[in-house]
mmCIF file of C-alpha atoms in Angstrom:
data_model
loop_
_atom_site.group_PDB
_atom_site.id
_atom_site.type_symbol
_atom_site.label_atom_id
_atom_site.label_comp_id
_atom_site.label_asym_id
_atom_site.label_seq_id
_atom_site.Cartn_x
_atom_site.Cartn_y
_atom_site.Cartn_z
ATOM 1 C CA UNK A 1 15.395 33.863 -14.216
ATOM 2 C CA UNK A 2 13.661 32.774 -17.393
ATOM 3 C CA UNK A 3 11.129 34.984 -19.128
ATOM 4 C CA UNK A 4 7.460 34.344 -18.379
ATOM 5 C CA UNK A 5 6.988 32.913 -21.870
ATOM 6 C CA UNK A 6 9.918 30.546 -21.440
ATOM 7 C CA UNK A 7 8.618 29.478 -18.004
ATOM 8 C CA UNK A 8 5.300 28.652 -19.613
ATOM 9 C CA UNK A 9 7.010 26.565 -22.287
ATOM 10 C CA UNK A 10 9.040 24.689 -19.658
ATOM 11 C CA UNK A 11 5.932 23.977 -17.552
ATOM 12 C CA UNK A 12 4.010 22.643 -20.553
ATOM 13 C CA UNK A 13 6.997 20.505 -21.580
ATOM 14 C CA UNK A 14 7.119 19.030 -18.061
ATOM 15 C CA UNK A 15 3.428 18.117 -18.329
ATOM 16 C CA UNK A 16 3.901 16.421 -21.693
ATOM 17 C CA UNK A 17 7.131 14.615 -20.754
ATOM 18 C CA UNK A 18 5.534 13.391 -17.517
ATOM 19 C CA UNK A 19 2.368 12.183 -19.204
ATOM 20 C CA UNK A 20 3.603 10.754 -22.511
ATOM 21 C CA UNK A 21 7.297 10.280 -21.829
ATOM 22 C CA UNK A 22 10.179 12.334 -23.181
ATOM 23 C CA UNK A 23 10.732 10.302 -26.327
ATOM 24 C CA UNK A 24 7.068 10.227 -27.245
ATOM 25 C CA UNK A 25 6.757 14.031 -27.059
ATOM 26 C CA UNK A 26 7.775 16.003 -30.138
ATOM 27 C CA UNK A 27 8.504 19.701 -30.337
ATOM 28 C CA UNK A 28 5.480 19.844 -32.647
ATOM 29 C CA UNK A 29 3.297 18.385 -29.852
ATOM 30 C CA UNK A 30 4.655 21.060 -27.548
ATOM 31 C CA UNK A 31 4.081 23.904 -30.006
ATOM 32 C CA UNK A 32 0.537 22.637 -30.544
ATOM 33 C CA UNK A 33 -0.196 22.423 -26.798
ATOM 34 C CA UNK A 34 1.018 26.020 -26.448
ATOM 35 C CA UNK A 35 -0.803 27.190 -29.594
ATOM 36 C CA UNK A 36 2.544 28.412 -30.962
ATOM 37 C CA UNK A 37 4.121 28.201 -34.397
ATOM 38 C CA UNK A 38 7.082 25.802 -34.412
ATOM 39 C CA UNK A 39 9.431 28.628 -35.387
ATOM 40 C CA UNK A 40 8.257 30.733 -32.474
ATOM 41 C CA UNK A 41 9.034 27.872 -30.080
ATOM 42 C CA UNK A 42 12.597 27.673 -31.362
ATOM 43 C CA UNK A 43 13.115 31.374 -30.685
ATOM 44 C CA UNK A 44 12.866 30.494 -26.980
ATOM 45 C CA UNK A 45 14.375 27.001 -26.875
ATOM 46 C CA UNK A 46 17.218 25.365 -28.782
ATOM 47 C CA UNK A 47 16.145 21.748 -28.517
ATOM 48 C CA UNK A 48 13.907 19.253 -26.758
ATOM 49 C CA UNK A 49 16.838 18.125 -24.652
ATOM 50 C CA UNK A 50 17.413 21.693 -23.488
ATOM 51 C CA UNK A 51 13.860 21.587 -22.106
ATOM 52 C CA UNK A 52 14.535 18.291 -20.351
ATOM 53 C CA UNK A 53 17.642 19.788 -18.798
ATOM 54 C CA UNK A 54 15.881 22.994 -17.707
ATOM 55 C CA UNK A 55 13.124 20.970 -15.992
ATOM 56 C CA UNK A 56 15.431 18.682 -14.028
ATOM 57 C CA UNK A 57 17.928 21.435 -13.246
ATOM 58 C CA UNK A 58 15.180 23.642 -11.819
ATOM 59 C CA UNK A 59 13.867 20.730 -9.733
ATOM 60 C CA UNK A 60 17.393 20.027 -8.458
ATOM 61 C CA UNK A 61 17.725 23.700 -7.492
ATOM 62 C CA UNK A 62 14.461 23.571 -5.579
ATOM 63 C CA UNK A 63 15.496 20.475 -3.639
ATOM 64 C CA UNK A 64 18.865 22.003 -2.758
ATOM 65 C CA UNK A 65 17.417 25.409 -1.837
ATOM 66 C CA UNK A 66 14.970 23.650 0.455
ATOM 67 C CA UNK A 67 17.792 21.810 2.258
ATOM 68 C CA UNK A 68 19.780 25.032 2.605
ATOM 69 C CA UNK A 69 16.781 26.710 4.247
ATOM 70 C CA UNK A 70 16.186 23.728 6.535
ATOM 71 C CA UNK A 71 19.779 23.608 7.761
ATOM 72 C CA UNK A 72 20.155 27.371 8.117
ATOM 73 C CA UNK A 73 18.154 27.496 11.329
ATOM 74 C CA UNK A 74 19.523 26.238 14.613
ATOM 75 C CA UNK A 75 17.058 23.413 15.307
ATOM 76 C CA UNK A 76 17.810 20.059 16.973
ATOM 77 C CA UNK A 77 18.813 17.195 14.606
ATOM 78 C CA UNK A 78 15.497 15.341 14.778
ATOM 79 C CA UNK A 79 13.512 18.483 14.023
ATOM 80 C CA UNK A 80 15.869 19.299 11.150
ATOM 81 C CA UNK A 81 15.290 15.855 9.667
ATOM 82 C CA UNK A 82 11.534 16.324 10.061
ATOM 83 C CA UNK A 83 11.776 19.637 8.233
ATOM 84 C CA UNK A 84 13.866 18.060 5.489
ATOM 85 C CA UNK A 85 11.342 15.253 4.934
ATOM 86 C CA UNK A 86 8.505 17.789 4.872
ATOM 87 C CA UNK A 87 10.496 19.899 2.450
ATOM 88 C CA UNK A 88 11.283 16.958 0.183
ATOM 89 C CA UNK A 89 7.622 15.936 0.086
ATOM 90 C CA UNK A 90 6.663 19.565 -0.496
ATOM 91 C CA UNK A 91 8.910 20.031 -3.524
ATOM 92 C CA UNK A 92 7.485 16.854 -5.103
ATOM 93 C CA UNK A 93 3.848 17.588 -4.274
ATOM 94 C CA UNK A 94 4.135 21.170 -5.470
ATOM 95 C CA UNK A 95 4.943 20.142 -9.043
ATOM 96 C CA UNK A 96 4.279 16.484 -9.756
ATOM 97 C CA UNK A 97 5.001 16.826 -13.462
ATOM 98 C CA UNK A 98 8.459 18.281 -12.832
ATOM 99 C CA UNK A 99 9.059 15.613 -10.163
ATOM 100 C CA UNK A 100 8.121 12.854 -12.610
ATOM 101 C CA UNK A 101 10.628 14.211 -15.122
ATOM 102 C CA UNK A 102 13.258 14.647 -12.389
ATOM 103 C CA UNK A 103 12.812 11.078 -11.131
ATOM 104 C CA UNK A 104 12.184 9.236 -14.359
ATOM 105 C CA UNK A 105 12.768 11.033 -17.646
ATOM 106 C CA UNK A 106 16.217 12.401 -16.647
ATOM 107 C CA UNK A 107 17.712 9.145 -17.946
ATOM 108 C CA UNK A 108 17.237 10.409 -21.495
ATOM 109 C CA UNK A 109 19.709 13.253 -20.972
ATOM 110 C CA UNK A 110 22.882 12.824 -22.996
ATOM 111 C CA UNK A 111 26.380 13.853 -21.898
ATOM 112 C CA UNK A 112 27.533 16.230 -20.527
ATOM 113 C CA UNK A 113 24.102 17.050 -19.083
ATOM 114 C CA UNK A 114 23.539 13.541 -17.770
ATOM 115 C CA UNK A 115 26.662 13.667 -15.592
ATOM 116 C CA UNK A 116 25.840 17.209 -14.478
ATOM 117 C CA UNK A 117 22.386 16.073 -13.376
ATOM 118 C CA UNK A 118 23.704 13.036 -11.513
ATOM 119 C CA UNK A 119 26.285 15.200 -9.729
ATOM 120 C CA UNK A 120 23.551 17.550 -8.501
ATOM 121 C CA UNK A 121 21.430 14.628 -7.308
ATOM 122 C CA UNK A 122 24.398 13.035 -5.525
ATOM 123 C CA UNK A 123 25.157 16.371 -3.876
ATOM 124 C CA UNK A 124 21.588 16.577 -2.606
ATOM 125 C CA UNK A 125 21.638 13.018 -1.289
ATOM 126 C CA UNK A 126 24.963 13.595 0.478
ATOM 127 C CA UNK A 127 23.569 16.704 2.205
ATOM 128 C CA UNK A 128 20.401 14.837 3.133
ATOM 129 C CA UNK A 129 22.506 12.014 4.559
ATOM 130 C CA UNK A 130 24.349 14.447 6.841
ATOM 131 C CA UNK A 131 21.001 15.496 8.297
ATOM 132 C CA UNK A 132 19.982 11.866 8.782
ATOM 133 C CA UNK A 133 23.350 11.017 10.366
ATOM 134 C CA UNK A 134 22.972 13.797 12.932
ATOM 135 C CA UNK A 135 19.473 12.587 13.824
ATOM 136 C CA UNK A 136 20.404 8.904 14.252
ATOM 137 C CA UNK A 137 23.697 9.470 16.074
ATOM 138 C CA UNK A 138 22.347 7.693 19.169
ATOM 139 C CA UNK A 139 21.014 4.733 17.181
ATOM 140 C CA UNK A 140 24.005 2.433 16.672
ATOM 141 C CA UNK A 141 21.937 -0.156 14.803
ATOM 142 C CA UNK A 142 21.045 2.344 12.096
ATOM 143 C CA UNK A 143 23.332 3.073 9.153
ATOM 144 C CA UNK A 144 22.689 6.672 8.003
ATOM 145 C CA UNK A 145 23.305 5.635 4.412
ATOM 146 C CA UNK A 146 20.486 3.077 4.430
ATOM 147 C CA UNK A 147 18.210 5.255 6.518
ATOM 148 C CA UNK A 148 18.634 7.993 3.896
ATOM 149 C CA UNK A 149 17.897 5.558 1.081
ATOM 150 C CA UNK A 150 14.787 4.361 2.911
ATOM 151 C CA UNK A 151 13.494 7.891 3.540
ATOM 152 C CA UNK A 152 14.162 9.221 0.050
ATOM 153 C CA UNK A 153 12.836 6.073 -1.628
ATOM 154 C CA UNK A 154 9.569 6.187 0.286
ATOM 155 C CA UNK A 155 9.037 9.887 -0.394
ATOM 156 C CA UNK A 156 10.273 9.914 -4.003
ATOM 157 C CA UNK A 157 7.554 7.404 -4.823
ATOM 158 C CA UNK A 158 4.959 10.092 -4.164
ATOM 159 C CA UNK A 159 5.292 11.300 -7.724
ATOM 160 C CA UNK A 160 3.553 8.072 -8.742
ATOM 161 C CA UNK A 161 0.365 8.440 -6.762
ATOM 162 C CA UNK A 162 0.055 11.691 -4.820
ATOM 163 C CA UNK A 163 -3.073 13.698 -5.647
ATOM 164 C CA UNK A 164 -2.773 17.400 -4.769
ATOM 165 C CA UNK A 165 -6.582 17.630 -4.977
ATOM 166 C CA UNK A 166 -6.941 14.764 -2.461
ATOM 167 C CA UNK A 167 -7.685 15.044 1.242
ATOM 168 C CA UNK A 168 -4.100 14.822 2.519
ATOM 169 C CA UNK A 169 -1.940 17.980 2.450
ATOM 170 C CA UNK A 170 1.786 17.345 1.844
ATOM 171 C CA UNK A 171 2.819 18.264 5.406
ATOM 172 C CA UNK A 172 0.323 15.831 6.937
ATOM 173 C CA UNK A 173 1.488 13.060 4.672
ATOM 174 C CA UNK A 174 5.114 13.842 5.557
ATOM 175 C CA UNK A 175 4.280 13.776 9.270
ATOM 176 C CA UNK A 176 2.595 10.370 8.964
ATOM 177 C CA UNK A 177 5.685 9.002 7.260
ATOM 178 C CA UNK A 178 8.001 10.674 9.766
ATOM 179 C CA UNK A 179 6.207 9.165 12.763
ATOM 180 C CA UNK A 180 6.516 5.674 11.296
ATOM 181 C CA UNK A 181 10.083 6.183 10.087
ATOM 182 C CA UNK A 182 11.249 7.641 13.408
ATOM 183 C CA UNK A 183 9.506 5.226 15.767
ATOM 184 C CA UNK A 184 8.730 2.160 13.655
ATOM 185 C CA UNK A 185 5.430 0.639 12.656
ATOM 186 C CA UNK A 186 5.597 -1.828 15.565
ATOM 187 C CA UNK A 187 5.686 0.930 18.166
ATOM 188 C CA UNK A 188 3.669 -0.283 21.135
ATOM 189 C CA UNK A 189 1.940 2.981 21.958
ATOM 190 C CA UNK A 190 1.048 6.348 20.482
ATOM 191 C CA UNK A 191 3.967 8.709 20.124
ATOM 192 C CA UNK A 192 3.554 11.915 22.128
ATOM 193 C CA UNK B 1 2.974 -21.145 -20.250
ATOM 194 C CA UNK B 2 4.407 -19.347 -23.235
ATOM 195 C CA UNK B 3 6.769 -21.078 -25.637
ATOM 196 C CA UNK B 4 10.502 -20.594 -25.050
ATOM 197 C CA UNK B 5 10.683 -18.383 -28.133
ATOM 198 C CA UNK B 6 7.833 -16.200 -26.932
ATOM 199 C CA UNK B 7 9.419 -15.963 -23.474
ATOM 200 C CA UNK B 8 12.607 -14.754 -25.095
ATOM 201 C CA UNK B 9 10.703 -12.113 -27.059
ATOM 202 C CA UNK B 10 8.921 -10.919 -23.907
ATOM 203 C CA UNK B 11 12.200 -10.697 -21.966
ATOM 204 C CA UNK B 12 13.874 -8.670 -24.721
ATOM 205 C CA UNK B 13 10.843 -6.377 -24.958
ATOM 206 C CA UNK B 14 11.019 -5.781 -21.192
ATOM 207 C CA UNK B 15 14.693 -4.786 -21.552
ATOM 208 C CA UNK B 16 13.954 -2.360 -24.350
ATOM 209 C CA UNK B 17 10.827 -0.865 -22.766
ATOM 210 C CA UNK B 18 12.704 -0.419 -19.476
ATOM 211 C CA UNK B 19 15.732 1.193 -21.080
ATOM 212 C CA UNK B 20 14.227 3.343 -23.845
ATOM 213 C CA UNK B 21 10.620 3.609 -22.763
ATOM 214 C CA UNK B 22 7.601 1.906 -24.310
ATOM 215 C CA UNK B 23 6.808 4.620 -26.840
ATOM 216 C CA UNK B 24 10.386 4.952 -28.005
ATOM 217 C CA UNK B 25 10.683 1.210 -28.748
ATOM 218 C CA UNK B 26 9.403 0.004 -32.099
ATOM 219 C CA UNK B 27 8.606 -3.548 -33.127
ATOM 220 C CA UNK B 28 11.429 -3.109 -35.639
ATOM 221 C CA UNK B 29 13.849 -2.335 -32.779
ATOM 222 C CA UNK B 30 12.670 -5.485 -31.055
ATOM 223 C CA UNK B 31 13.017 -7.679 -34.147
ATOM 224 C CA UNK B 32 16.507 -6.288 -34.667
ATOM 225 C CA UNK B 33 17.546 -6.949 -31.042
ATOM 226 C CA UNK B 34 16.327 -10.535 -31.450
ATOM 227 C CA UNK B 35 17.871 -10.926 -34.929
ATOM 228 C CA UNK B 36 14.412 -11.813 -36.254
ATOM 229 C CA UNK B 37 12.556 -10.842 -39.405
ATOM 230 C CA UNK B 38 9.623 -8.538 -38.612
ATOM 231 C CA UNK B 39 7.166 -11.067 -40.026
ATOM 232 C CA UNK B 40 8.561 -13.790 -37.798
ATOM 233 C CA UNK B 41 8.005 -11.567 -34.744
ATOM 234 C CA UNK B 42 4.342 -11.107 -35.640
ATOM 235 C CA UNK B 43 3.857 -14.861 -35.803
ATOM 236 C CA UNK B 44 4.411 -14.875 -32.030
ATOM 237 C CA UNK B 45 2.957 -11.507 -30.979
ATOM 238 C CA UNK B 46 -0.017 -9.495 -32.220
ATOM 239 C CA UNK B 47 1.129 -6.030 -31.196
ATOM 240 C CA UNK B 48 3.532 -4.007 -29.093
ATOM 241 C CA UNK B 49 0.794 -3.438 -26.540
ATOM 242 C CA UNK B 50 0.286 -7.185 -26.202
ATOM 243 C CA UNK B 51 3.936 -7.380 -25.136
ATOM 244 C CA UNK B 52 3.445 -4.598 -22.604
ATOM 245 C CA UNK B 53 0.472 -6.459 -21.183
ATOM 246 C CA UNK B 54 2.290 -9.815 -21.042
ATOM 247 C CA UNK B 55 5.188 -8.229 -19.128
ATOM 248 C CA UNK B 56 3.086 -6.482 -16.487
ATOM 249 C CA UNK B 57 0.628 -9.384 -16.189
ATOM 250 C CA UNK B 58 3.472 -11.825 -15.546
ATOM 251 C CA UNK B 59 4.983 -9.468 -12.951
ATOM 252 C CA UNK B 60 1.577 -9.119 -11.259
ATOM 253 C CA UNK B 61 1.301 -12.921 -11.149
ATOM 254 C CA UNK B 62 4.704 -13.201 -9.538
ATOM 255 C CA UNK B 63 3.863 -10.661 -6.839
ATOM 256 C CA UNK B 64 0.564 -12.394 -6.077
ATOM 257 C CA UNK B 65 2.061 -15.908 -6.101
ATOM 258 C CA UNK B 66 4.713 -14.708 -3.670
ATOM 259 C CA UNK B 67 2.061 -13.365 -1.254
ATOM 260 C CA UNK B 68 0.070 -16.611 -1.502
ATOM 261 C CA UNK B 69 3.180 -18.584 -0.574
ATOM 262 C CA UNK B 70 3.994 -16.228 2.303
ATOM 263 C CA UNK B 71 0.520 -16.421 3.823
ATOM 264 C CA UNK B 72 0.130 -20.186 3.314
ATOM 265 C CA UNK B 73 2.402 -21.036 6.232
ATOM 266 C CA UNK B 74 1.304 -20.611 9.830
ATOM 267 C CA UNK B 75 3.860 -17.989 10.937
ATOM 268 C CA UNK B 76 3.285 -15.129 13.404
ATOM 269 C CA UNK B 77 2.114 -11.812 11.860
ATOM 270 C CA UNK B 78 5.454 -10.001 12.182
ATOM 271 C CA UNK B 79 7.337 -12.868 10.549
ATOM 272 C CA UNK B 80 4.742 -13.004 7.782
ATOM 273 C CA UNK B 81 5.233 -9.304 7.092
ATOM 274 C CA UNK B 82 8.986 -9.795 7.061
ATOM 275 C CA UNK B 83 8.577 -12.615 4.529
ATOM 276 C CA UNK B 84 6.265 -10.444 2.418
ATOM 277 C CA UNK B 85 8.776 -7.564 2.325
ATOM 278 C CA UNK B 86 11.567 -9.981 1.437
ATOM 279 C CA UNK B 87 9.356 -11.493 -1.235
ATOM 280 C CA UNK B 88 8.412 -8.094 -2.681
ATOM 281 C CA UNK B 89 12.056 -7.042 -2.836
ATOM 282 C CA UNK B 90 12.941 -10.426 -4.333
ATOM 283 C CA UNK B 91 10.438 -10.180 -7.201
ATOM 284 C CA UNK B 92 11.767 -6.714 -8.092
ATOM 285 C CA UNK B 93 15.455 -7.588 -7.763
ATOM 286 C CA UNK B 94 15.011 -10.796 -9.732
ATOM 287 C CA UNK B 95 13.916 -8.969 -12.892
ATOM 288 C CA UNK B 96 14.575 -5.240 -12.775
ATOM 289 C CA UNK B 97 13.541 -4.714 -16.403
ATOM 290 C CA UNK B 98 10.131 -6.305 -15.838
ATOM 291 C CA UNK B 99 9.777 -4.343 -12.575
ATOM 292 C CA UNK B 100 10.543 -1.076 -14.378
ATOM 293 C CA UNK B 101 7.826 -1.815 -16.910
ATOM 294 C CA UNK B 102 5.420 -2.914 -14.151
ATOM 295 C CA UNK B 103 6.002 0.261 -12.122
ATOM 296 C CA UNK B 104 6.384 2.833 -14.868
ATOM 297 C CA UNK B 105 5.500 1.835 -18.418
ATOM 298 C CA UNK B 106 2.143 0.238 -17.494
ATOM 299 C CA UNK B 107 0.569 3.695 -17.859
ATOM 300 C CA UNK B 108 0.730 3.308 -21.627
ATOM 301 C CA UNK B 109 -1.714 0.389 -21.584
ATOM 302 C CA UNK B 110 -5.042 1.245 -23.170
ATOM 303 C CA UNK B 111 -8.435 -0.049 -22.057
ATOM 304 C CA UNK B 112 -9.497 -2.682 -21.182
ATOM 305 C CA UNK B 113 -5.971 -3.789 -20.278
ATOM 306 C CA UNK B 114 -5.260 -0.693 -18.226
ATOM 307 C CA UNK B 115 -8.181 -1.354 -15.887
ATOM 308 C CA UNK B 116 -7.315 -5.047 -15.714
ATOM 309 C CA UNK B 117 -3.770 -4.167 -14.661
ATOM 310 C CA UNK B 118 -4.905 -1.659 -12.034
ATOM 311 C CA UNK B 119 -7.338 -4.217 -10.610
ATOM 312 C CA UNK B 120 -4.542 -6.758 -10.206
ATOM 313 C CA UNK B 121 -2.313 -4.188 -8.521
ATOM 314 C CA UNK B 122 -5.098 -3.085 -6.184
ATOM 315 C CA UNK B 123 -5.747 -6.723 -5.320
ATOM 316 C CA UNK B 124 -2.076 -7.185 -4.426
ATOM 317 C CA UNK B 125 -1.991 -4.033 -2.317
ATOM 318 C CA UNK B 126 -5.158 -5.052 -0.460
ATOM 319 C CA UNK B 127 -3.658 -8.446 0.367
ATOM 320 C CA UNK B 128 -0.402 -6.828 1.444
ATOM 321 C CA UNK B 129 -2.350 -4.439 3.660
ATOM 322 C CA UNK B 130 -4.008 -7.375 5.440
ATOM 323 C CA UNK B 131 -0.567 -8.691 6.321
ATOM 324 C CA UNK B 132 0.520 -5.258 7.573
ATOM 325 C CA UNK B 133 -2.691 -4.838 9.571
ATOM 326 C CA UNK B 134 -2.129 -8.147 11.368
ATOM 327 C CA UNK B 135 1.449 -7.137 12.234
ATOM 328 C CA UNK B 136 0.586 -3.664 13.595
ATOM 329 C CA UNK B 137 -2.553 -4.682 15.498
ATOM 330 C CA UNK B 138 -0.929 -3.660 18.809
ATOM 331 C CA UNK B 139 0.253 -0.294 17.452
ATOM 332 C CA UNK B 140 -2.729 2.030 17.754
ATOM 333 C CA UNK B 141 -0.812 5.015 16.380
ATOM 334 C CA UNK B 142 -0.179 3.213 13.081
ATOM 335 C CA UNK B 143 -2.720 3.178 10.263
ATOM 336 C CA UNK B 144 -2.205 -0.043 8.260
ATOM 337 C CA UNK B 145 -3.094 1.795 5.080
ATOM 338 C CA UNK B 146 -0.275 4.306 5.454
ATOM 339 C CA UNK B 147 2.154 1.717 6.779
ATOM 340 C CA UNK B 148 1.486 -0.332 3.638
ATOM 341 C CA UNK B 149 2.011 2.708 1.420
ATOM 342 C CA UNK B 150 5.278 3.470 3.206
ATOM 343 C CA UNK B 151 6.580 -0.094 2.882
ATOM 344 C CA UNK B 152 5.611 -0.576 -0.756
ATOM 345 C CA UNK B 153 6.819 2.903 -1.750
ATOM 346 C CA UNK B 154 10.243 2.362 -0.202
ATOM 347 C CA UNK B 155 10.661 -1.075 -1.770
ATOM 348 C CA UNK B 156 9.137 -0.261 -5.177
ATOM 349 C CA UNK B 157 11.802 2.408 -5.597
ATOM 350 C CA UNK B 158 14.409 -0.349 -5.815
ATOM 351 C CA UNK B 159 13.763 -0.684 -9.511
ATOM 352 C CA UNK B 160 15.448 2.712 -9.882
ATOM 353 C CA UNK B 161 18.787 1.912 -8.323
ATOM 354 C CA UNK B 162 19.249 -1.702 -7.242
ATOM 355 C CA UNK B 163 22.261 -3.419 -8.773
ATOM 356 C CA UNK B 164 21.997 -7.227 -8.766
ATOM 357 C CA UNK B 165 25.764 -7.372 -9.340
ATOM 358 C CA UNK B 166 26.365 -5.168 -6.264
ATOM 359 C CA UNK B 167 27.430 -6.324 -2.812
ATOM 360 C CA UNK B 168 23.967 -6.433 -1.215
ATOM 361 C CA UNK B 169 21.765 -9.505 -1.834
ATOM 362 C CA UNK B 170 18.007 -8.763 -1.953
ATOM 363 C CA UNK B 171 17.261 -10.512 1.369
ATOM 364 C CA UNK B 172 19.905 -8.486 3.213
ATOM 365 C CA UNK B 173 18.574 -5.264 1.765
ATOM 366 C CA UNK B 174 15.042 -6.282 2.740
ATOM 367 C CA UNK B 175 16.195 -7.080 6.289
ATOM 368 C CA UNK B 176 17.869 -3.679 6.638
ATOM 369 C CA UNK B 177 14.662 -1.980 5.570
ATOM 370 C CA UNK B 178 12.545 -4.208 7.800
ATOM 371 C CA UNK B 179 14.598 -3.435 10.903
ATOM 372 C CA UNK B 180 14.195 0.308 10.338
ATOM 373 C CA UNK B 181 10.541 0.071 9.341
ATOM 374 C CA UNK B 182 9.644 -2.142 12.310
ATOM 375 C CA UNK B 183 11.606 -0.329 15.013
ATOM 376 C CA UNK B 184 12.227 3.140 13.621
ATOM 377 C CA UNK B 185 15.447 4.902 12.740
ATOM 378 C CA UNK B 186 15.542 6.598 16.162
ATOM 379 C CA UNK B 187 15.631 3.313 18.045
ATOM 380 C CA UNK B 188 17.904 3.816 21.035
ATOM 381 C CA UNK B 189 19.688 0.477 20.908
ATOM 382 C CA UNK B 190 20.392 -2.460 18.625
ATOM 383 C CA UNK B 191 17.421 -4.679 18.012
ATOM 384 C CA UNK B 192 17.989 -8.293 19.137
#
């Protein structure tokens, strides 16, 4: 667990990286936003890239912890997938700045952090795919790999437009998506 | 129509903006990538932001031209939506660098270009929604607005991972998505 001060620095860095982009944010910008002396900032953080890593690593941990919780209970496959989609949307909606960095700015990581990040994301996607595969086992026309890509693509995009102050709570949004993804947009009648 | 030289400059700028980010790309980087003198670059282009605008404006034109073509023919609503999804995927897959700038770097436009860009994108989404609405008219449980958001979110995400050199042509990818989006991933049997 990071100290409260370090958490605050990481959260502010996520805001700046998400808004301006990683490359366009300097450590001086960050110190200024936090009303800190530059030297004081460096007593908490070694480098700008360390901040980038801490943001995406924490987001990866949240996604994975959510999947662990979802799969720990003994629910039927479709309900597990519903919970996973809700959870995925929830992690994004809960911290849009961190999600923006996780989905976009990660590409500015250098090795070995870049490979470490990609391994964590692949691990998450593989676990998510297992949940999808169990849910679509009776749907021979559906390839779990592409169903997973469709679901994660549609929900990842939330970081671009979702407004936490808007009228639609994350769970309701997830449920709208789930209904369409499960039953199709051409479904002839309301789903019970 | 821009001159061939200007087109080349715009294409190289799209590559650099997509790879490094808009803010992290200087006009000097661009001149170097094109093996041009800085002064020669400025004889074609006024500013870096003009390049950003030209890239996203051209992409917006391509999306809109595609929808015009799709709706010009007298096809049934479901087939029109299928063509629109294929077309949307095609515009993205055809120029991933331009799509990356269109979907991500546009936020660095300043006024009045920023508003002009958002108006063009809203126009496109409204036209796309009309196509979705016509296709889901017999599906009372489906809100065309959210169906449109789902479809465009899932397909926009392509800019993040699609590999034009990979095994899946854009139309096949679009058709996989369409089958799942139309009939749902829980469909009990293969769709004819």
